[in-house]
Short mmCIF file of C-alpha atoms (C1' of nucleotides) in Angstrom, two decimals:
data_model
loop_
_atom_site.label_atom_id
_atom_site.label_comp_id
_atom_site.label_asym_id
_atom_site.label_seq_id
_atom_site.Cartn_x
_atom_site.Cartn_y
_atom_site.Cartn_z
CA LEU A 1 64.47 125.93 177.63
CA LYS A 2 62.06 123.35 176.23
CA ILE A 3 58.16 122.78 177.34
CA SER A 4 58.15 119.42 178.11
CA THR A 5 54.72 118.35 177.91
CA PRO A 6 54.35 115.07 179.48
CA ARG A 7 50.51 114.71 178.53
CA LEU A 8 48.22 114.15 181.02
CA TYR A 9 45.40 111.85 181.27
CA ALA A 10 43.01 112.02 183.64
CA ALA A 11 43.58 108.97 185.76
CA GLY A 12 46.53 105.91 184.72
CA VAL A 13 46.60 106.41 181.28
CA ARG A 14 48.91 106.03 179.43
CA SER A 15 48.82 106.86 175.86
CA TYR A 16 51.66 106.48 173.06
CA SER A 17 49.81 109.40 171.51
CA GLN A 18 50.41 107.91 168.09
CA LEU A 19 47.55 108.76 165.31
CA CYS A 20 47.46 105.23 164.39
CA ALA A 21 44.73 102.84 164.52
CA LEU A 22 47.37 99.94 166.03
CA ALA A 23 48.34 102.43 168.84
CA LYS A 24 45.20 103.39 169.55
CA ALA A 25 44.17 99.89 169.74
CA LEU A 26 46.66 98.66 172.00
CA ASP A 27 45.75 102.33 174.34
CA VAL A 28 43.11 100.17 175.48
CA VAL A 29 43.84 96.59 174.82
CA GLY A 30 48.08 96.59 175.17
CA ASP A 31 47.77 96.37 178.60
CA ARG A 32 49.51 93.89 180.70
CA TRP A 33 46.44 91.33 181.65
CA THR A 34 43.80 92.88 179.46
CA MET A 35 43.58 90.60 176.42
CA LEU A 36 43.73 87.72 179.06
CA VAL A 37 40.79 88.97 181.01
CA ILE A 38 38.76 89.33 177.50
CA ARG A 39 39.72 86.12 176.52
CA GLU A 40 38.07 85.07 180.00
CA LEU A 41 35.08 86.63 179.22
CA LEU A 42 34.46 85.36 175.47
CA LEU A 43 35.14 82.14 176.68
CA ARG A 44 32.62 81.71 179.91
CA GLY A 45 30.75 84.44 178.62
CA PRO A 46 29.13 86.43 181.66
CA SER A 47 31.24 85.89 184.75
CA ARG A 48 31.42 86.68 188.69
CA TYR A 49 34.36 87.96 189.74
CA THR A 50 35.89 84.54 190.95
CA ASP A 51 35.20 82.79 188.05
CA VAL A 52 37.62 85.72 186.25
CA ARG A 53 39.73 85.20 188.77
CA ASP A 54 40.36 80.93 188.71
CA GLY A 55 40.38 81.77 184.73
CA LEU A 56 43.09 83.67 185.19
CA PRO A 57 46.20 82.35 187.72
CA GLY A 58 49.33 84.53 188.63
CA ILE A 59 47.02 87.62 188.20
CA ALA A 60 46.94 90.20 191.44
CA SER A 61 43.42 90.99 192.69
CA ASN A 62 43.60 94.52 193.09
CA LEU A 63 45.50 94.06 189.16
CA LEU A 64 42.37 92.19 188.03
CA ALA A 65 39.83 94.64 189.95
CA GLY A 66 41.71 97.36 187.65
CA ARG A 67 41.68 95.82 184.58
CA LEU A 68 37.86 95.05 184.75
CA ARG A 69 37.02 99.04 185.59
CA GLU A 70 39.24 100.30 182.83
CA LEU A 71 37.45 98.32 180.41
CA GLU A 72 33.87 99.26 181.73
CA ARG A 73 35.14 102.67 181.05
CA ALA A 74 36.56 102.27 177.89
CA GLY A 75 32.71 100.65 176.76
CA LEU A 76 34.08 97.18 175.96
CA VAL A 77 32.82 95.29 179.28
CA ALA A 78 29.70 95.65 181.18
CA ARG A 79 28.76 95.21 184.86
CA ASP A 80 25.23 93.37 185.17
CA GLU A 81 23.77 93.55 188.67
CA ALA A 82 21.88 90.87 189.74
CA PRO A 83 18.85 90.89 191.80
CA PRO A 84 18.90 90.43 195.71
CA PRO A 85 18.30 86.14 195.57
CA VAL A 86 21.71 86.14 193.63
CA ALA A 87 22.85 89.18 195.29
CA THR A 88 26.64 89.53 192.79
CA THR A 89 27.84 90.71 189.85
CA LEU A 90 28.26 89.67 186.23
CA TYR A 91 31.18 90.63 184.12
CA ARG A 92 30.39 90.64 180.58
CA LEU A 93 31.70 92.00 177.17
CA THR A 94 29.63 94.48 175.34
CA PRO A 95 29.50 94.00 171.67
CA ARG A 96 32.44 95.88 171.09
CA GLY A 97 34.25 93.69 173.18
CA GLU A 98 33.19 90.89 171.38
CA GLU A 99 34.63 92.27 168.38
CA LEU A 100 38.32 91.27 170.00
CA GLU A 101 37.31 87.66 168.79
CA ALA A 102 38.87 88.46 165.58
CA VAL A 103 42.01 89.57 167.12
CA ILE A 104 42.62 87.21 170.13
CA ALA A 105 42.17 84.65 166.80
CA ALA A 106 44.66 85.54 164.83
CA LEU A 107 47.17 86.16 168.13
CA VAL A 108 46.31 82.32 168.87
CA ARG A 109 47.10 81.03 165.36
CA TRP A 110 50.30 83.15 165.91
CA GLY A 111 51.10 81.19 169.06
CA VAL A 112 49.93 77.90 168.66
CA PRO A 113 54.30 77.03 167.54
CA LEU A 114 54.83 78.36 170.66
CA VAL A 115 53.09 75.71 173.08
CA VAL A 116 54.73 72.77 171.81
CA ASP A 117 58.22 74.33 173.69
CA ALA A 118 56.63 75.12 177.47
CA ASP A 119 57.15 74.82 180.69
CA PRO A 120 54.88 71.60 181.19
CA ASP A 121 54.06 73.02 184.56
CA ASP A 122 52.69 75.97 183.32
CA ALA A 123 48.65 76.61 184.86
CA PHE A 124 46.40 75.18 182.75
CA ARG A 125 42.51 75.57 182.81
CA SER A 126 40.80 73.63 180.27
CA HIS A 127 38.30 75.52 178.59
CA TRP A 128 41.53 77.30 176.96
CA LEU A 129 41.23 74.44 174.95
CA THR A 130 38.65 76.06 173.06
CA PHE A 131 39.94 78.92 170.81
CA PRO A 132 42.65 76.37 169.45
CA VAL A 133 40.21 74.00 168.62
CA GLU A 134 37.59 76.02 166.94
CA ALA A 135 41.14 78.01 164.98
CA LEU A 136 42.06 75.00 163.97
CA LEU A 137 40.08 71.97 163.44
CA THR A 138 37.67 71.07 160.82
CA ASP A 139 35.37 67.98 160.51
CA ARG A 140 36.57 66.41 156.84
CA ALA A 141 33.58 64.29 156.89
CA PRO A 142 30.96 66.69 157.86
CA ASP A 143 28.24 64.74 155.79
CA ARG A 144 28.25 61.76 158.09
CA PRO A 145 26.93 62.21 161.98
CA PRO A 146 28.21 64.08 164.50
CA VAL A 147 30.74 62.57 166.56
CA THR A 148 32.38 63.46 170.50
CA LEU A 149 35.45 63.17 171.28
CA GLU A 150 35.84 63.40 175.50
CA VAL A 151 38.81 65.57 176.51
CA ARG A 152 40.16 65.15 180.18
CA ALA A 153 43.25 67.43 180.43
CA GLY A 154 43.36 70.07 183.75
CA ASP A 155 40.48 71.15 186.20
CA GLU A 156 37.42 69.51 184.42
CA PRO A 157 36.60 67.78 181.51
CA VAL A 158 36.07 69.14 178.08
CA VAL A 159 33.78 67.70 174.94
CA VAL A 160 35.17 68.75 171.35
CA GLU A 161 32.29 67.80 168.75
CA THR A 162 31.96 68.09 164.96
CA ALA A 163 29.85 70.43 164.21
CA GLY A 164 28.98 72.75 160.93
CA GLY A 165 32.43 71.33 159.48
CA GLY A 166 34.26 73.26 162.13
CA ALA A 167 34.59 71.57 165.82
CA ARG A 168 32.68 73.41 168.83
CA VAL A 169 34.13 72.66 172.87
CA ARG A 170 31.35 72.43 175.49
CA ARG A 171 31.94 72.01 179.34
CA GLY A 172 31.71 68.94 180.91
CA GLY A 173 30.79 64.95 179.79
CA GLY A 174 27.58 63.97 179.89
CA GLY A 175 26.67 61.18 177.52
CA PRO A 176 29.62 59.03 176.61
CA PRO A 177 31.96 60.06 174.06
CA ASP A 178 32.91 58.19 170.45
CA ALA A 179 36.13 58.91 171.79
CA LEU A 180 38.27 59.84 175.01
CA LEU A 181 42.04 61.86 174.76
CA ALA A 182 43.24 61.76 178.52
CA GLY A 183 46.49 62.60 179.79
CA PRO A 184 49.02 66.56 180.63
CA PRO A 185 47.88 69.51 179.10
CA LYS A 186 50.62 70.18 177.02
CA LEU A 187 50.86 67.04 175.40
CA VAL A 188 47.09 67.28 174.72
CA LEU A 189 47.04 70.22 173.50
CA GLY A 190 50.38 69.10 171.33
CA VAL A 191 47.67 66.51 169.97
CA LEU A 192 44.80 68.95 168.80
CA THR A 193 46.88 71.24 167.35
CA ALA A 194 48.81 69.08 165.09
CA LYS A 195 52.18 69.43 165.83
CA LEU A 196 52.67 66.64 167.81
CA ALA A 197 51.77 62.88 166.66
CA LEU A 198 49.65 60.82 168.26
CA ASP A 199 51.78 57.69 168.48
CA ASP A 200 54.53 60.27 169.86
CA ALA A 201 51.63 61.40 172.63
CA ARG A 202 50.96 58.17 173.93
CA ALA A 203 54.42 57.06 174.06
CA ARG A 204 54.96 59.97 177.19
CA GLY A 205 51.71 59.64 179.27
CA VAL A 206 49.01 60.30 176.93
CA THR A 207 46.07 57.45 176.47
CA TYR A 208 43.20 57.86 173.53
CA GLU A 209 40.60 55.25 173.79
CA GLY A 210 37.40 54.46 171.03
CA ASP A 211 36.90 55.08 168.26
CA PRO A 212 40.39 55.55 165.83
CA ALA A 213 38.38 57.54 163.00
CA VAL A 214 37.62 60.33 165.47
CA LEU A 215 40.27 62.23 166.25
CA ARG A 216 41.48 61.39 162.20
CA ARG A 217 38.62 63.22 161.24
CA LEU A 218 39.12 66.09 163.10
CA LEU A 219 42.28 66.50 162.49
CA PRO A 220 43.92 68.19 159.29
CA ALA A 221 46.18 65.92 156.84
CA LEU B 1 54.92 77.05 204.25
CA LYS B 2 54.42 77.77 200.95
CA ILE B 3 57.47 77.48 198.54
CA SER B 4 56.32 79.96 196.09
CA THR B 5 57.90 79.42 192.59
CA PRO B 6 58.70 83.15 190.96
CA ARG B 7 59.78 80.94 187.94
CA LEU B 8 63.02 82.88 187.48
CA TYR B 9 63.89 83.43 183.58
CA ALA B 10 67.26 84.12 181.26
CA ALA B 11 67.20 87.57 181.92
CA GLY B 12 64.11 90.28 182.73
CA VAL B 13 61.62 87.18 180.64
CA ARG B 14 58.29 88.15 181.99
CA SER B 15 55.29 84.82 181.30
CA TYR B 16 52.41 84.32 181.92
CA SER B 17 53.10 80.86 182.62
CA GLN B 18 49.86 80.15 181.40
CA LEU B 19 49.33 77.03 178.78
CA CYS B 20 47.74 78.95 176.46
CA ALA B 21 48.15 80.46 172.59
CA LEU B 22 47.04 83.55 173.35
CA ALA B 23 49.24 83.70 176.49
CA LYS B 24 52.43 82.35 174.62
CA ALA B 25 51.74 84.71 172.04
CA LEU B 26 51.84 87.92 174.42
CA ASP B 27 54.99 86.51 176.04
CA VAL B 28 56.68 87.46 173.17
CA VAL B 29 54.92 90.26 172.14
CA GLY B 30 52.49 91.99 174.24
CA ASP B 31 55.31 94.15 176.17
CA ARG B 32 54.62 97.49 175.44
CA TRP B 33 56.00 99.37 172.14
CA THR B 34 57.28 95.67 171.19
CA MET B 35 54.44 95.53 168.24
CA LEU B 36 54.63 98.76 167.26
CA VAL B 37 58.36 98.08 166.60
CA ILE B 38 57.22 94.86 164.32
CA ARG B 39 54.33 97.58 162.52
CA GLU B 40 57.12 100.12 161.45
CA LEU B 41 59.53 96.69 160.20
CA LEU B 42 56.89 95.87 158.14
CA LEU B 43 55.84 98.85 156.98
CA ARG B 44 59.34 100.20 156.42
CA GLY B 45 60.87 96.90 155.49
CA PRO B 46 64.62 96.48 156.34
CA SER B 47 65.70 99.39 158.36
CA ARG B 48 68.90 101.43 160.00
CA TYR B 49 68.18 102.03 163.82
CA THR B 50 67.86 105.60 163.52
CA ASP B 51 65.00 105.28 160.89
CA VAL B 52 62.95 102.95 162.92
CA ARG B 53 63.21 104.87 165.56
CA ASP B 54 61.53 107.89 163.84
CA GLY B 55 58.81 105.63 163.04
CA LEU B 56 57.99 105.68 166.73
CA PRO B 57 57.65 108.89 168.06
CA GLY B 58 57.91 108.71 172.24
CA ILE B 59 59.97 105.26 172.34
CA ALA B 60 63.00 105.80 175.09
CA SER B 61 65.88 104.81 173.11
CA ASN B 62 67.43 102.42 175.44
CA LEU B 63 63.69 100.88 175.63
CA LEU B 64 64.02 100.47 171.25
CA ALA B 65 67.40 98.24 171.47
CA GLY B 66 66.05 96.37 174.46
CA ARG B 67 62.91 95.68 172.47
CA LEU B 68 65.40 94.98 169.21
CA ARG B 69 67.30 92.47 170.81
CA GLU B 70 64.19 90.52 172.53
CA LEU B 71 62.82 90.14 169.69
CA GLU B 72 66.26 88.80 167.45
CA ARG B 73 66.89 86.44 170.68
CA ALA B 74 62.25 85.28 170.03
CA GLY B 75 63.30 85.21 166.23
CA LEU B 76 61.63 87.50 164.86
CA VAL B 77 63.97 89.89 163.72
CA ALA B 78 67.49 89.56 162.21
CA ARG B 79 70.23 92.41 162.23
CA ASP B 80 72.19 92.69 158.88
CA GLU B 81 75.89 93.88 158.82
CA ALA B 82 75.50 95.92 155.73
CA PRO B 83 79.18 95.62 154.41
CA PRO B 84 81.84 98.40 154.24
CA PRO B 85 80.66 101.09 151.96
CA VAL B 86 77.26 101.60 153.72
CA ALA B 87 78.35 100.33 156.89
CA THR B 88 75.38 100.03 158.71
CA THR B 89 72.90 97.56 160.84
CA LEU B 90 69.47 97.19 158.72
CA TYR B 91 67.03 95.52 160.76
CA ARG B 92 64.41 93.30 159.48
CA LEU B 93 61.27 90.75 160.14
CA THR B 94 61.93 87.20 159.59
CA PRO B 95 59.71 85.09 158.19
CA ARG B 96 57.84 84.24 161.36
CA GLY B 97 57.79 87.90 162.12
CA GLU B 98 56.09 88.65 158.90
CA GLU B 99 53.34 86.63 159.89
CA LEU B 100 52.02 88.90 162.74
CA GLU B 101 50.55 91.27 159.94
CA ALA B 102 47.35 89.04 160.54
CA VAL B 103 47.67 90.04 163.91
CA ILE B 104 48.07 93.21 163.16
CA ALA B 105 45.54 93.73 160.84
CA ALA B 106 42.96 92.79 163.16
CA LEU B 107 43.81 95.28 166.18
CA VAL B 108 44.17 98.15 163.21
CA ARG B 109 40.08 97.30 161.95
CA TRP B 110 39.43 97.08 165.82
CA GLY B 111 40.78 100.17 165.98
CA VAL B 112 39.99 101.99 163.16
CA PRO B 113 36.94 103.73 164.94
CA LEU B 114 39.12 105.13 167.53
CA VAL B 115 41.38 107.20 165.59
CA VAL B 116 38.18 109.44 165.15
CA ASP B 117 38.38 111.07 168.38
CA ALA B 118 41.97 111.07 169.31
CA ASP B 119 43.70 114.01 170.70
CA PRO B 120 44.66 116.06 167.37
CA ASP B 121 48.09 117.08 167.71
CA ASP B 122 49.09 112.93 168.55
CA ALA B 123 51.94 112.21 166.51
CA PHE B 124 52.02 110.88 162.60
CA ARG B 125 53.89 109.35 160.38
CA SER B 126 51.88 109.53 156.67
CA HIS B 127 53.25 105.65 156.39
CA TRP B 128 50.93 104.45 159.22
CA LEU B 129 48.22 105.17 156.25
CA THR B 130 49.34 102.56 155.04
CA PHE B 131 47.54 99.22 156.96
CA PRO B 132 44.26 101.17 157.23
CA VAL B 133 44.18 101.89 153.38
CA GLU B 134 44.95 98.30 152.10
CA ALA B 135 42.91 96.65 155.25
CA LEU B 136 39.01 99.12 154.18
CA LEU B 137 39.71 100.96 150.97
CA THR B 138 38.80 98.53 147.45
CA ASP B 139 38.58 99.29 143.99
CA ARG B 140 35.05 99.98 142.49
CA ALA B 141 35.80 99.85 139.45
CA PRO B 142 38.49 97.39 138.96
CA ASP B 143 38.07 97.00 135.48
CA ARG B 144 39.37 100.65 134.17
CA PRO B 145 42.89 101.82 134.55
CA PRO B 146 43.74 102.50 137.78
CA VAL B 147 44.14 105.46 139.22
CA THR B 148 46.35 107.43 141.55
CA LEU B 149 45.70 109.52 144.49
CA GLU B 150 48.15 111.61 146.18
CA VAL B 151 48.58 112.18 150.24
CA ARG B 152 49.66 115.26 152.07
CA ALA B 153 49.84 114.48 155.24
CA GLY B 154 52.20 114.62 157.41
CA ASP B 155 55.97 114.11 156.80
CA GLU B 156 55.79 113.04 153.71
CA PRO B 157 53.78 112.92 150.52
CA VAL B 158 52.61 109.16 149.82
CA VAL B 159 50.14 107.62 146.87
CA VAL B 160 47.35 105.42 147.14
CA GLU B 161 47.03 103.59 143.93
CA THR B 162 44.29 101.11 142.93
CA ALA B 163 45.90 97.46 142.54
CA GLY B 164 44.56 94.21 142.46
CA GLY B 165 41.09 95.31 143.64
CA GLY B 166 42.01 96.50 146.68
CA ALA B 167 44.32 99.78 147.10
CA ARG B 168 48.03 100.29 147.38
CA VAL B 169 50.29 102.77 149.21
CA ARG B 170 53.97 103.79 148.17
CA ARG B 171 56.08 106.89 148.81
CA GLY B 172 56.32 110.11 147.38
CA GLY B 173 54.53 111.31 144.32
CA GLY B 174 56.07 110.92 141.57
CA GLY B 175 54.08 111.66 138.39
CA PRO B 176 51.13 114.46 138.98
CA PRO B 177 48.52 112.08 140.70
CA ASP B 178 44.34 111.98 139.78
CA ALA B 179 43.81 113.60 142.69
CA LEU B 180 45.18 115.04 145.56
CA LEU B 181 43.75 115.09 149.67
CA ALA B 182 45.32 116.78 151.64
CA GLY B 183 45.42 118.49 155.25
CA PRO B 184 45.80 117.70 158.65
CA PRO B 185 46.12 113.98 159.58
CA LYS B 186 43.73 113.16 161.47
CA LEU B 187 40.85 114.33 159.28
CA VAL B 188 42.43 112.64 156.03
CA LEU B 189 42.41 109.57 157.99
CA GLY B 190 39.18 110.27 158.86
CA VAL B 191 37.81 110.69 155.04
CA LEU B 192 40.16 107.36 154.14
CA THR B 193 38.73 105.16 156.99
CA ALA B 194 35.35 106.15 156.08
CA LYS B 195 34.01 107.75 159.01
CA LEU B 196 34.44 111.40 158.08
CA ALA B 197 32.94 112.41 154.98
CA LEU B 198 34.27 114.63 152.65
CA ASP B 199 32.22 117.73 153.01
CA ASP B 200 32.58 117.66 157.07
CA ALA B 201 36.55 117.34 156.45
CA ARG B 202 36.91 119.98 153.53
CA ALA B 203 34.75 121.92 156.05
CA ARG B 204 37.50 121.48 158.93
CA GLY B 205 40.80 122.57 156.98
CA VAL B 206 40.82 119.51 154.25
CA THR B 207 41.11 120.26 150.37
CA TYR B 208 40.68 117.81 148.09
CA GLU B 209 41.38 118.49 144.35
CA GLY B 210 41.33 116.66 140.51
CA ASP B 211 38.92 114.14 140.14
CA PRO B 212 36.19 113.93 141.99
CA ALA B 213 35.38 110.03 141.20
CA VAL B 214 38.82 108.68 142.33
CA LEU B 215 37.67 109.12 145.94
CA ARG B 216 34.37 107.68 145.31
CA ARG B 217 35.84 104.73 143.84
CA LEU B 218 38.05 103.86 146.41
CA LEU B 219 35.92 104.63 149.05
CA PRO B 220 32.78 101.70 150.24
CA ALA B 221 29.41 102.54 149.50
"C1'" DC C 1 75.80 111.05 162.82
"C1'" DA C 2 74.18 105.91 164.25
"C1'" DG C 3 74.05 102.86 167.97
"C1'" DC C 4 73.77 102.05 171.20
"C1'" DA C 5 74.61 102.18 177.79
"C1'" DT C 6 73.65 104.44 182.00
"C1'" DC C 7 71.30 106.71 185.30
"C1'" DC C 8 67.67 108.49 187.76
"C1'" DG C 9 62.69 109.53 189.21
"C1'" DC C 10 58.13 108.06 188.17
"C1'" DT C 11 54.85 104.30 187.76
"C1'" DT C 12 53.07 99.75 187.24
"C1'" DT C 13 52.93 95.14 188.65
"C1'" DG C 14 53.49 91.35 191.47
"C1'" DA C 15 52.40 89.35 196.27
"C1'" DT C 16 49.92 88.46 200.23
"C1'" DA C 17 46.89 90.48 203.83
"C1'" DC C 18 42.44 92.26 205.27
"C1'" DT C 19 37.53 93.62 205.08
"C1'" DG C 20 32.29 95.03 204.14
"C1'" DC D 1 32.24 86.62 198.15
"C1'" DA D 2 34.26 90.89 196.13
"C1'" DG D 3 36.81 93.20 195.89
"C1'" DT D 4 40.64 97.29 198.91
"C1'" DA D 5 44.94 98.13 201.03
"C1'" DT D 6 50.01 98.26 201.29
"C1'" DC D 7 54.38 97.83 199.94
"C1'" DA D 8 58.22 95.69 197.58
"C1'" DA D 9 60.13 94.99 192.57
"C1'" DA D 10 60.27 95.78 188.33
"C1'" DG D 11 59.40 98.32 184.48
"C1'" DC D 12 59.28 103.02 181.67
"C1'" DG D 13 60.19 107.50 180.28
"C1'" DG D 14 63.48 110.87 179.70
"C1'" DA D 15 68.01 112.58 179.95
"C1'" DT D 16 72.26 112.58 179.01
"C1'" DG D 17 76.73 110.61 177.94
"C1'" DC D 18 79.94 107.41 175.77
"C1'" DT D 19 82.10 104.50 171.27
"C1'" DG D 20 83.11 103.37 166.97
#
DNA sequence: CAGCATCCGCTTTGATACTG
DNA sequence: CAGTATCAAAGCGGATGCTG
């Protein structure tokens, strides 16, 4: 006779039950969709439920609600109730949740080669460009005046701008940019991650207009 | 009428179908147990099936076999058939698989605070000490002769030694060490990650013998 | 014994419908 | 808008059985 101890947890919490920092981390953020929920909150800042959901095409609504609840219990997410005029709930990362940015950065760097042969009709949101751009692009002429590159791919235009020796991504296209990159998301991503030469991308439907030096300045040699 | 496209994959491959480097990375290494399989192969080097399984207490054998197959298909793991004298299969990481070390290091750093309040009878293998020790410990006197600290916790003794300004972990305890740290895994881990003061650990069952300067040299201020 | 494959009960996920 | 409810399908955990 062997007494089995399936280790009962408070509610739906499945653990590796290993005394290892990696296993403990994965106990908290290793479930399906969890890391992508963190991604959205990192990229968007405090967000309403519906906006988070829009950034996670494919997630089931009940699952998102569940994940947000678990992340709140784990201390990675907090919910702020806005006062009556707005009357909505905002989800945001706690400092402990924001510390996952280093983990996501490492995963993004590792994952960049995989986007090249992705299915072309995968879902895409243009703010997803932020991580690869800020991780991979550097300003090769940081002493010259800053430049802006408008990127049109996916749901809304974004602007890549040189800043502090690197690159930043922000929403919308207010003023006229120094250059414009537009086309199918997968190809635009290929260009910005230097996995696809601009000429090849052009031949497959990407357009680049404006100062040619802008892209050269941002991409690695 | 809406044509649903549940995106058919070759076999059991579930994808987020998002054009995002993070999502693509998680498509490959985001499944349950996958990252821990990588951990074992990183820590042990080329290993037999049974040894990998021993480093993954709690995994179902069929699941391990499945994960190894998927990782092989994804190009992260290779299997070497040893010639007749040994007549066994060795699993090892490919270079692409080894690149996940940066991801694991980031997850370990994030997860270290979680081991402090872990269940004391979680499973433990002493080689799991490697990641936290090498990520967190530094040699505060790199110009002095190297020192060794034997750690006895879990299944087999390991030796922490100063090397190149940091610390390394290796198996077994050949020569006599400069100091010896022994006790319940959770408390020993607490001491080595500087989350638990040595005096507190001693009061709870940890023993430390030998040169007191060894531990002080390794732990951050 | 190493290296899996099969079977089965349970849990998690996915898709969609519904409600305050 | 912000979720909950429902239910089928897939995945997981545990045990056991098979093969060289």
